[in-house]
C-alpha cells in the first residue's frame, strides 16, 4: 500500500497532539478531524508503522491506544474517572440523559454541588476542595477530554471512553471498586 | 412467482475456466455442489465478467486478473453466456475470448440462448471471428459492444444508445445517474468485502441523493451575505456610538458656524463701506490735530518768553535791593561809631596835636642815627676790657716771669728757640710755687733744654715723628716795662668811659623811634575817622529816600513771583493739551496701521466667504452701527470671526475624516459635507431607533440564513425517514439470531443543535413571539446564537461547505434476544462470521434494491461462496430476503444445500468439468408440490 504524503497535510499537528497523549475531538479540532476522516486508513497505517495504534471513534474522537501509563497520567486518569463517574451519577439524579453529556455546562456552581454531595469520596482521593476538582478538570482539558469556555467546562466526545467503561462495569456496585477497575482498564 | 418472470435464466460457460460446458440455472436459488478444488468458485466468478464488467473491480481471490483471463479465455472459442428474460423478450449477453493475449469482447442479441448456435456441425465451437456471422445465420442479430457501451446497455442508459437498439436493460434503475453507485455496490456485494458504516453511509447518501436537497451550503458566505447589510449597519452604529462625544462637539461647532456665517454676512458690507470712508476721515482728523498742536506750540513759546523776562526782572530787583540794604546797614554802623563825636573839627584838632609831638621826636632821632651801632660799641668795650686785664697781669709779673727765668738759665741759642715756640702770654706767666709755672729742678730742665737743642738745627726742630720749621716763627724777645704797661692801662680806661656814654645814647633812640611810629599810626587812624565821618554826613542826607526805594523793590518782587506761578499753571495745561493731541495722533496712526494690516489680512475675498449667503446660516439680529474710530476694532473682530469660521470649517472637515477613518461611511453618499453632517447629526439623535432598525434587519437576516439551514435539517429528517424505511426493509425477516439489526443515523448533536438554534430563533422572529425579549436582549449580542453561528462556520470551513452528510454518522445497531443493542461502526467485528456474511449480503442487496425501479423489476443473481457457513434457517431466510430484493441466490459448497431450489453437481471427465442441464436436481417443498 502506498501513502500519498502530500495529501496528509495535517500529519505533523495530528501526530503532535495524539502522541502527547491528548484526544482529538471532532468539534474542537475540526480541521484535524476532517483530515482524519478523509485519510483514516492512511494515517492508521502510517502511525502503525511508527508503533502507534490510532483509534478513531466515529462518535467524534481519536487517540493513540497506549499500554503503559506514566505515574502522572495514571493518577490523573484515576481521579478524572472518579470525577466523571460521580458527575454522571449526579446528573442522572438530576434526571438528565447521560448521552447528552456534551450539552452539560459544568460551571463553578455545579462543581460546588458535586463536591458537596460526594466530598467523602473525593477526599479519599485527596481531592480536598472544589478548587482541586477544577484543577483536575484543567488537566483533563489539556489532554482533550474537556473544553473550557465562558467560565465553565464542557465534556468532549472523548468522554465516551469513560462512559463506555461505566456501562461495561455497570454491574459493579461500589464506586471505589469501579475506580480500581478503571485504573486497570483505561490505559 | 410472477415477479420471477423477468430475470436471469441461466449461465453457460463453453470452453472456459476448465469447463468444456457448464449450464447453470439462475431463475431460482441454486446450490452448486462439488468437492474442494473442483471449480465451484471458478464458475460463480465467471459472472463477474458480465456483471462487474470493469476489470479493475473484479476480484478472483488469489488469482490475478491476467491469469484469470488466461483461465477463462484460453482461446478464441471460449464463452461466458447469460440468458435473461426481459420485458422485450429473451436476450443473451455474452463474452467471448479473442485468442490473442487472452483478450475478450462483449456481444449481445435478442433471442434465447441455444447452445447449438455456438457449435458447428463438426462439434467444434464457433471461433470468435465467425461468431456474429454464425449467429446471424442462426437468426440472431448479435452485436459486438465495447465494455462501456455494454454497461450503458445493461443499465438502461438510453442516451448512450441508438434508437434502433433493442432494450436490453437488466438493471432498471430509478435514476440512471446512479448506475455507477449501483455497480460499485454490486461489486462489493458479490465480493462481500469488508463493509463499514462509513461506506454504507456513503452509498446510502448516493442512493437517497434525489430525495435530499443535497446542496453544499457555504454557511459562512450565506451568513456573510445575509448579514452584510446588518453588519455594515451595526458597524456604522458602533462607530457612531463610539464617537458620540466627538459628534456632539461637532454639532456645537456646526451651530457656531451657522451663527458666525450670519454675523459675517451682516458685517461684510458695513466693513466694506467703513474702509471706503476711512481715507477721508483719517486725512481730516490728522490735519485738524496738526493745526491744534501748532497753535499750542506757539502759545507755549510766548509763555516761555514772558517767563524769561520775569526771571530777569526778579534778578535785577533782587540785586538792587541788596545794594540799598547794604548802604543802609553801613549808615547804621557809622551812626553807632560816631555817636560821641559832635563834629569834624573835634577830630581834626586831635590829629594836629599829635602831628606836633611827632615832629619833635623826629629831630632827636636823626642825631642819634649818625653814631656807631649799639652792637659795635658793645664789642669795643669788651675788647678794651680784656686788653686792660692782660696789661694788669703783665704788670704784676714783670719781675718774675718765665721769659726772664728762661733767659737766665738757658744758653742764648736755646733761649731764642724756646721763645719762638712759646707764646707771649705763656712767657709772661709768673714762675713761683703754686703758680701757673713751677720750676723745681733747674738741672733737669738744663739737660732737657740741651736735648732739645740737639734736636735743633738751622731753625728746624726735629722731634721723633715731628719736623717743625722755626724760621717762620717770630721770637718773643720783647717784654714791656712796668711803665709802658701803666700808660697803656690808662688809655684803656679812658676809651672805656667814652664808649659807655655812647652806648647809652644809642639805646634810647630805639625807644623814641617806637614812640614815633605809634604817633604816626594814631594820626592815620584819625584821618580815616575824619573821612568816615564825612561819609556819615553824606549818607544822612539820602536816608529817607533810601528806605522808600527798598520797600518798592520788595513789592515788585512779590508781584513777579505771583505772575510766575500763574505762568507755570498755564504751561502745564498747554503741555497736557499737547500730550492729549499727540496721543490722539498716535492713536490715529495706530488705527491707520491696524486697518492697513487688517485690510491685507482680510480672508473674505476668497471662498467660502464670497458665497456665504449660499451656505446654510442663521441670520444675525445684532443692531449694527459702524463709527469710524471703532473701525479698526471692528475689522479686526471681523477678521477674527473669518479666521474662526475657517478654523471651524477645517476642524469639522478633520473630524469628519476622522470619523471616516474610524469607519463611519454611511453618510458619504450625501452631496455636500454639510449635508453629510446634518445626516450624521440626525442619525446620532436617533441612535436608539437605529439600533432597533438594525435589530429588525438582523432578525430578517437570521430568517434568511435559517431558510438555508432548514433545507439541511429537512434533508437530515428525510434521510432519517429513509433510513427507517430501509431498516424496515432489511428487518422483514430475522437475520440469524439477531433481534435487532439496524443501520441507524446518529446525529452530530452539536451541529444539529446549532442549526436548530438558528432555525428556532428564526421561527420565533417570524412568529413575532419573542419580540419583547429581543428588545431587551439584542439578537446581535445573543451568545448562544453567535456560538451556533461560529460552530457552523468552523465546521463549514474545515469541510469546504456544510452538507447533510456532516450532520450524522451511521452505526450498526445489533442485539440478540435479551440484549440491549450495541453499536458498531464496522460490521465485521459485530458478530460471528456467518452472521456477518449474511448481514453484509442483506445490506448490499437492500441497497441495490433501493435503487432499482420497482415497476420494472428484473431478477438478477448473487452468490454466496462457502455457503456451508450458514445454517439452514439462515439460508432459507437469506434466499427469501434475496428473492424479495430481486436476486436469486447461488450457493457454492462441497455438500448440497437443500434450501436451494436447484442442486447442481459438477461432473468431471478427462480433466474437464462439465455441467449439463440433465444433472440439475430440482428440490421442491411438499407443500409447494401440493399446489
Ligand atoms: N481465476 C482463476 N484463474 C486461474 N485459475 C483459477 C482461477 N479460479 C480457479 N482457478 C483454478 O481452478 C481450480 C478450481 O478452483 P476453485 O477455486 O474453483 O475450486 P472450488 O471448487 O471452489 O474448491 P473449494 O471447495 O476448495 O473452494 C483450481 O485449480 C484453481 O487453481
Ligand atoms: Mg471455492
PDB file of N, CA and C in Angstrom, chain B residues 195-237:
ATOM      1  N   UNK B 195     -17.136  -4.279   5.137  1.00  0.00           N
ATOM      2  CA  UNK B 195     -18.140  -3.217   4.961  1.00  0.00           C
ATOM      3  C   UNK B 195     -18.222  -2.429   6.273  1.00  0.00           C
ATOM      4  N   UNK B 196     -17.858  -1.149   6.223  1.00  0.00           N
ATOM      5  CA  UNK B 196     -18.021  -0.382   7.457  1.00  0.00           C
ATOM      6  C   UNK B 196     -19.076   0.702   7.301  1.00  0.00           C
ATOM      7  N   UNK B 197     -19.426   1.251   8.408  1.00  0.00           N
ATOM      8  CA  UNK B 197     -20.567   2.157   8.427  1.00  0.00           C
ATOM      9  C   UNK B 197     -20.331   3.386   7.554  1.00  0.00           C
ATOM     10  N   UNK B 198     -19.070   3.764   7.423  1.00  0.00           N
ATOM     11  CA  UNK B 198     -18.819   4.959   6.607  1.00  0.00           C
ATOM     12  C   UNK B 198     -19.142   4.697   5.144  1.00  0.00           C
ATOM     13  N   UNK B 199     -18.782   3.477   4.691  1.00  0.00           N
ATOM     14  CA  UNK B 199     -19.104   3.145   3.311  1.00  0.00           C
ATOM     15  C   UNK B 199     -20.609   3.054   3.120  1.00  0.00           C
ATOM     16  N   UNK B 200     -21.238   2.407   4.061  1.00  0.00           N
ATOM     17  CA  UNK B 200     -22.697   2.299   3.962  1.00  0.00           C
ATOM     18  C   UNK B 200     -23.311   3.687   3.905  1.00  0.00           C
ATOM     19  N   UNK B 201     -22.776   4.572   4.754  1.00  0.00           N
ATOM     20  CA  UNK B 201     -23.291   5.942   4.772  1.00  0.00           C
ATOM     21  C   UNK B 201     -23.109   6.590   3.409  1.00  0.00           C
ATOM     22  N   UNK B 202     -21.920   6.378   2.865  1.00  0.00           N
ATOM     23  CA  UNK B 202     -21.631   6.968   1.569  1.00  0.00           C
ATOM     24  C   UNK B 202     -22.618   6.455   0.515  1.00  0.00           C
ATOM     25  N   UNK B 203     -22.815   5.141   0.492  1.00  0.00           N
ATOM     26  CA  UNK B 203     -23.721   4.584  -0.517  1.00  0.00           C
ATOM     27  C   UNK B 203     -25.150   5.046  -0.305  1.00  0.00           C
ATOM     28  N   UNK B 204     -25.567   5.033   0.932  1.00  0.00           N
ATOM     29  CA  UNK B 204     -26.951   5.419   1.194  1.00  0.00           C
ATOM     30  C   UNK B 204     -27.185   6.875   0.809  1.00  0.00           C
ATOM     31  N   UNK B 205     -26.174   7.689   1.071  1.00  0.00           N
ATOM     32  CA  UNK B 205     -26.310   9.088   0.660  1.00  0.00           C
ATOM     33  C   UNK B 205     -26.470   9.163  -0.850  1.00  0.00           C
ATOM     34  N   UNK B 206     -25.683   8.371  -1.549  1.00  0.00           N
ATOM     35  CA  UNK B 206     -25.803   8.334  -3.005  1.00  0.00           C
ATOM     36  C   UNK B 206     -27.201   7.862  -3.404  1.00  0.00           C
ATOM     37  N   UNK B 207     -27.642   6.826  -2.689  1.00  0.00           N
ATOM     38  CA  UNK B 207     -28.923   6.221  -3.040  1.00  0.00           C
ATOM     39  C   UNK B 207     -30.076   7.201  -2.803  1.00  0.00           C
ATOM     40  N   UNK B 208     -29.987   7.916  -1.659  1.00  0.00           N
ATOM     41  CA  UNK B 208     -31.100   8.818  -1.318  1.00  0.00           C
ATOM     42  C   UNK B 208     -30.896  10.231  -1.843  1.00  0.00           C
ATOM     43  N   UNK B 209     -29.839  10.358  -2.588  1.00  0.00           N
ATOM     44  CA  UNK B 209     -29.453  11.664  -3.091  1.00  0.00           C
ATOM     45  C   UNK B 209     -30.643  12.457  -3.630  1.00  0.00           C
ATOM     46  N   UNK B 210     -31.461  11.791  -4.400  1.00  0.00           N
ATOM     47  CA  UNK B 210     -32.508  12.528  -5.085  1.00  0.00           C
ATOM     48  C   UNK B 210     -33.667  12.910  -4.173  1.00  0.00           C
ATOM     49  N   UNK B 211     -33.687  12.294  -3.001  1.00  0.00           N
ATOM     50  CA  UNK B 211     -34.707  12.689  -2.032  1.00  0.00           C
ATOM     51  C   UNK B 211     -34.244  13.882  -1.211  1.00  0.00           C
ATOM     52  N   UNK B 212     -32.926  14.053  -1.173  1.00  0.00           N
ATOM     53  CA  UNK B 212     -32.372  15.088  -0.296  1.00  0.00           C
ATOM     54  C   UNK B 212     -32.096  16.343  -1.093  1.00  0.00           C
ATOM     55  N   UNK B 213     -32.294  17.450  -0.405  1.00  0.00           N
ATOM     56  CA  UNK B 213     -31.851  18.693  -1.052  1.00  0.00           C
ATOM     57  C   UNK B 213     -30.368  18.791  -0.739  1.00  0.00           C
ATOM     58  N   UNK B 214     -29.662  18.045  -1.556  1.00  0.00           N
ATOM     59  CA  UNK B 214     -28.278  17.810  -1.166  1.00  0.00           C
ATOM     60  C   UNK B 214     -27.367  18.902  -1.704  1.00  0.00           C
ATOM     61  N   UNK B 215     -27.599  20.092  -1.209  1.00  0.00           N
ATOM     62  CA  UNK B 215     -26.680  21.131  -1.688  1.00  0.00           C
ATOM     63  C   UNK B 215     -25.602  21.356  -0.647  1.00  0.00           C
ATOM     64  N   UNK B 216     -24.510  21.814  -1.176  1.00  0.00           N
ATOM     65  CA  UNK B 216     -23.371  22.105  -0.322  1.00  0.00           C
ATOM     66  C   UNK B 216     -23.527  23.536   0.173  1.00  0.00           C
ATOM     67  N   UNK B 217     -23.786  23.683   1.443  1.00  0.00           N
ATOM     68  CA  UNK B 217     -24.068  25.017   1.970  1.00  0.00           C
ATOM     69  C   UNK B 217     -22.774  25.678   2.420  1.00  0.00           C
ATOM     70  N   UNK B 218     -22.439  26.758   1.737  1.00  0.00           N
ATOM     71  CA  UNK B 218     -21.294  27.537   2.207  1.00  0.00           C
ATOM     72  C   UNK B 218     -21.827  28.479   3.279  1.00  0.00           C
ATOM     73  N   UNK B 219     -21.848  27.969   4.466  1.00  0.00           N
ATOM     74  CA  UNK B 219     -22.564  28.671   5.530  1.00  0.00           C
ATOM     75  C   UNK B 219     -21.997  30.062   5.768  1.00  0.00           C
ATOM     76  N   UNK B 220     -20.674  30.125   5.750  1.00  0.00           N
ATOM     77  CA  UNK B 220     -20.056  31.421   6.062  1.00  0.00           C
ATOM     78  C   UNK B 220     -20.481  32.456   5.024  1.00  0.00           C
ATOM     79  N   UNK B 221     -20.429  32.074   3.756  1.00  0.00           N
ATOM     80  CA  UNK B 221     -20.763  33.077   2.754  1.00  0.00           C
ATOM     81  C   UNK B 221     -22.252  33.394   2.802  1.00  0.00           C
ATOM     82  N   UNK B 222     -23.071  32.386   3.126  1.00  0.00           N
ATOM     83  CA  UNK B 222     -24.502  32.651   3.268  1.00  0.00           C
ATOM     84  C   UNK B 222     -24.729  33.635   4.411  1.00  0.00           C
ATOM     85  N   UNK B 223     -24.051  33.360   5.488  1.00  0.00           N
ATOM     86  CA  UNK B 223     -24.192  34.218   6.662  1.00  0.00           C
ATOM     87  C   UNK B 223     -23.730  35.627   6.333  1.00  0.00           C
ATOM     88  N   UNK B 224     -22.541  35.676   5.748  1.00  0.00           N
ATOM     89  CA  UNK B 224     -21.974  36.993   5.433  1.00  0.00           C
ATOM     90  C   UNK B 224     -22.888  37.744   4.472  1.00  0.00           C
ATOM     91  N   UNK B 225     -23.449  36.989   3.511  1.00  0.00           N
ATOM     92  CA  UNK B 225     -24.318  37.621   2.522  1.00  0.00           C
ATOM     93  C   UNK B 225     -25.546  38.210   3.226  1.00  0.00           C
ATOM     94  N   UNK B 226     -26.170  37.380   4.044  1.00  0.00           N
ATOM     95  CA  UNK B 226     -27.395  37.831   4.709  1.00  0.00           C
ATOM     96  C   UNK B 226     -27.110  38.944   5.696  1.00  0.00           C
ATOM     97  N   UNK B 227     -25.940  38.858   6.333  1.00  0.00           N
ATOM     98  CA  UNK B 227     -25.647  39.823   7.383  1.00  0.00           C
ATOM     99  C   UNK B 227     -24.814  40.997   6.894  1.00  0.00           C
ATOM    100  N   UNK B 228     -24.513  40.988   5.581  1.00  0.00           N
ATOM    101  CA  UNK B 228     -23.649  42.055   5.067  1.00  0.00           C
ATOM    102  C   UNK B 228     -24.215  43.414   5.456  1.00  0.00           C
ATOM    103  N   UNK B 229     -25.513  43.587   5.143  1.00  0.00           N
ATOM    104  CA  UNK B 229     -26.174  44.856   5.464  1.00  0.00           C
ATOM    105  C   UNK B 229     -26.181  45.108   6.964  1.00  0.00           C
ATOM    106  N   UNK B 230     -26.567  44.069   7.681  1.00  0.00           N
ATOM    107  CA  UNK B 230     -26.704  44.202   9.128  1.00  0.00           C
ATOM    108  C   UNK B 230     -25.353  44.561   9.734  1.00  0.00           C
ATOM    109  N   UNK B 231     -24.343  43.805   9.286  1.00  0.00           N
ATOM    110  CA  UNK B 231     -23.017  44.070   9.834  1.00  0.00           C
ATOM    111  C   UNK B 231     -22.560  45.476   9.503  1.00  0.00           C
ATOM    112  N   UNK B 232     -22.875  45.864   8.255  1.00  0.00           N
ATOM    113  CA  UNK B 232     -22.494  47.227   7.887  1.00  0.00           C
ATOM    114  C   UNK B 232     -23.214  48.228   8.794  1.00  0.00           C
ATOM    115  N   UNK B 233     -24.511  48.051   8.906  1.00  0.00           N
ATOM    116  CA  UNK B 233     -25.282  48.977   9.745  1.00  0.00           C
ATOM    117  C   UNK B 233     -24.787  48.948  11.183  1.00  0.00           C
ATOM    118  N   UNK B 234     -24.483  47.746  11.637  1.00  0.00           N
ATOM    119  CA  UNK B 234     -24.020  47.617  13.023  1.00  0.00           C
ATOM    120  C   UNK B 234     -22.674  48.327  13.184  1.00  0.00           C
ATOM    121  N   UNK B 235     -21.833  48.152  12.170  1.00  0.00           N
ATOM    122  CA  UNK B 235     -20.517  48.798  12.260  1.00  0.00           C
ATOM    123  C   UNK B 235     -20.687  50.311  12.271  1.00  0.00           C
ATOM    124  N   UNK B 236     -21.664  50.783  11.468  1.00  0.00           N
ATOM    125  CA  UNK B 236     -21.931  52.217  11.455  1.00  0.00           C
ATOM    126  C   UNK B 236     -22.451  52.674  12.818  1.00  0.00           C
ATOM    127  N   UNK B 237     -23.375  51.880  13.317  1.00  0.00           N
ATOM    128  CA  UNK B 237     -23.952  52.218  14.613  1.00  0.00           C
ATOM    129  C   UNK B 237     -22.872  52.238  15.683  1.00  0.00           C
TER     130      UNK B 237
END
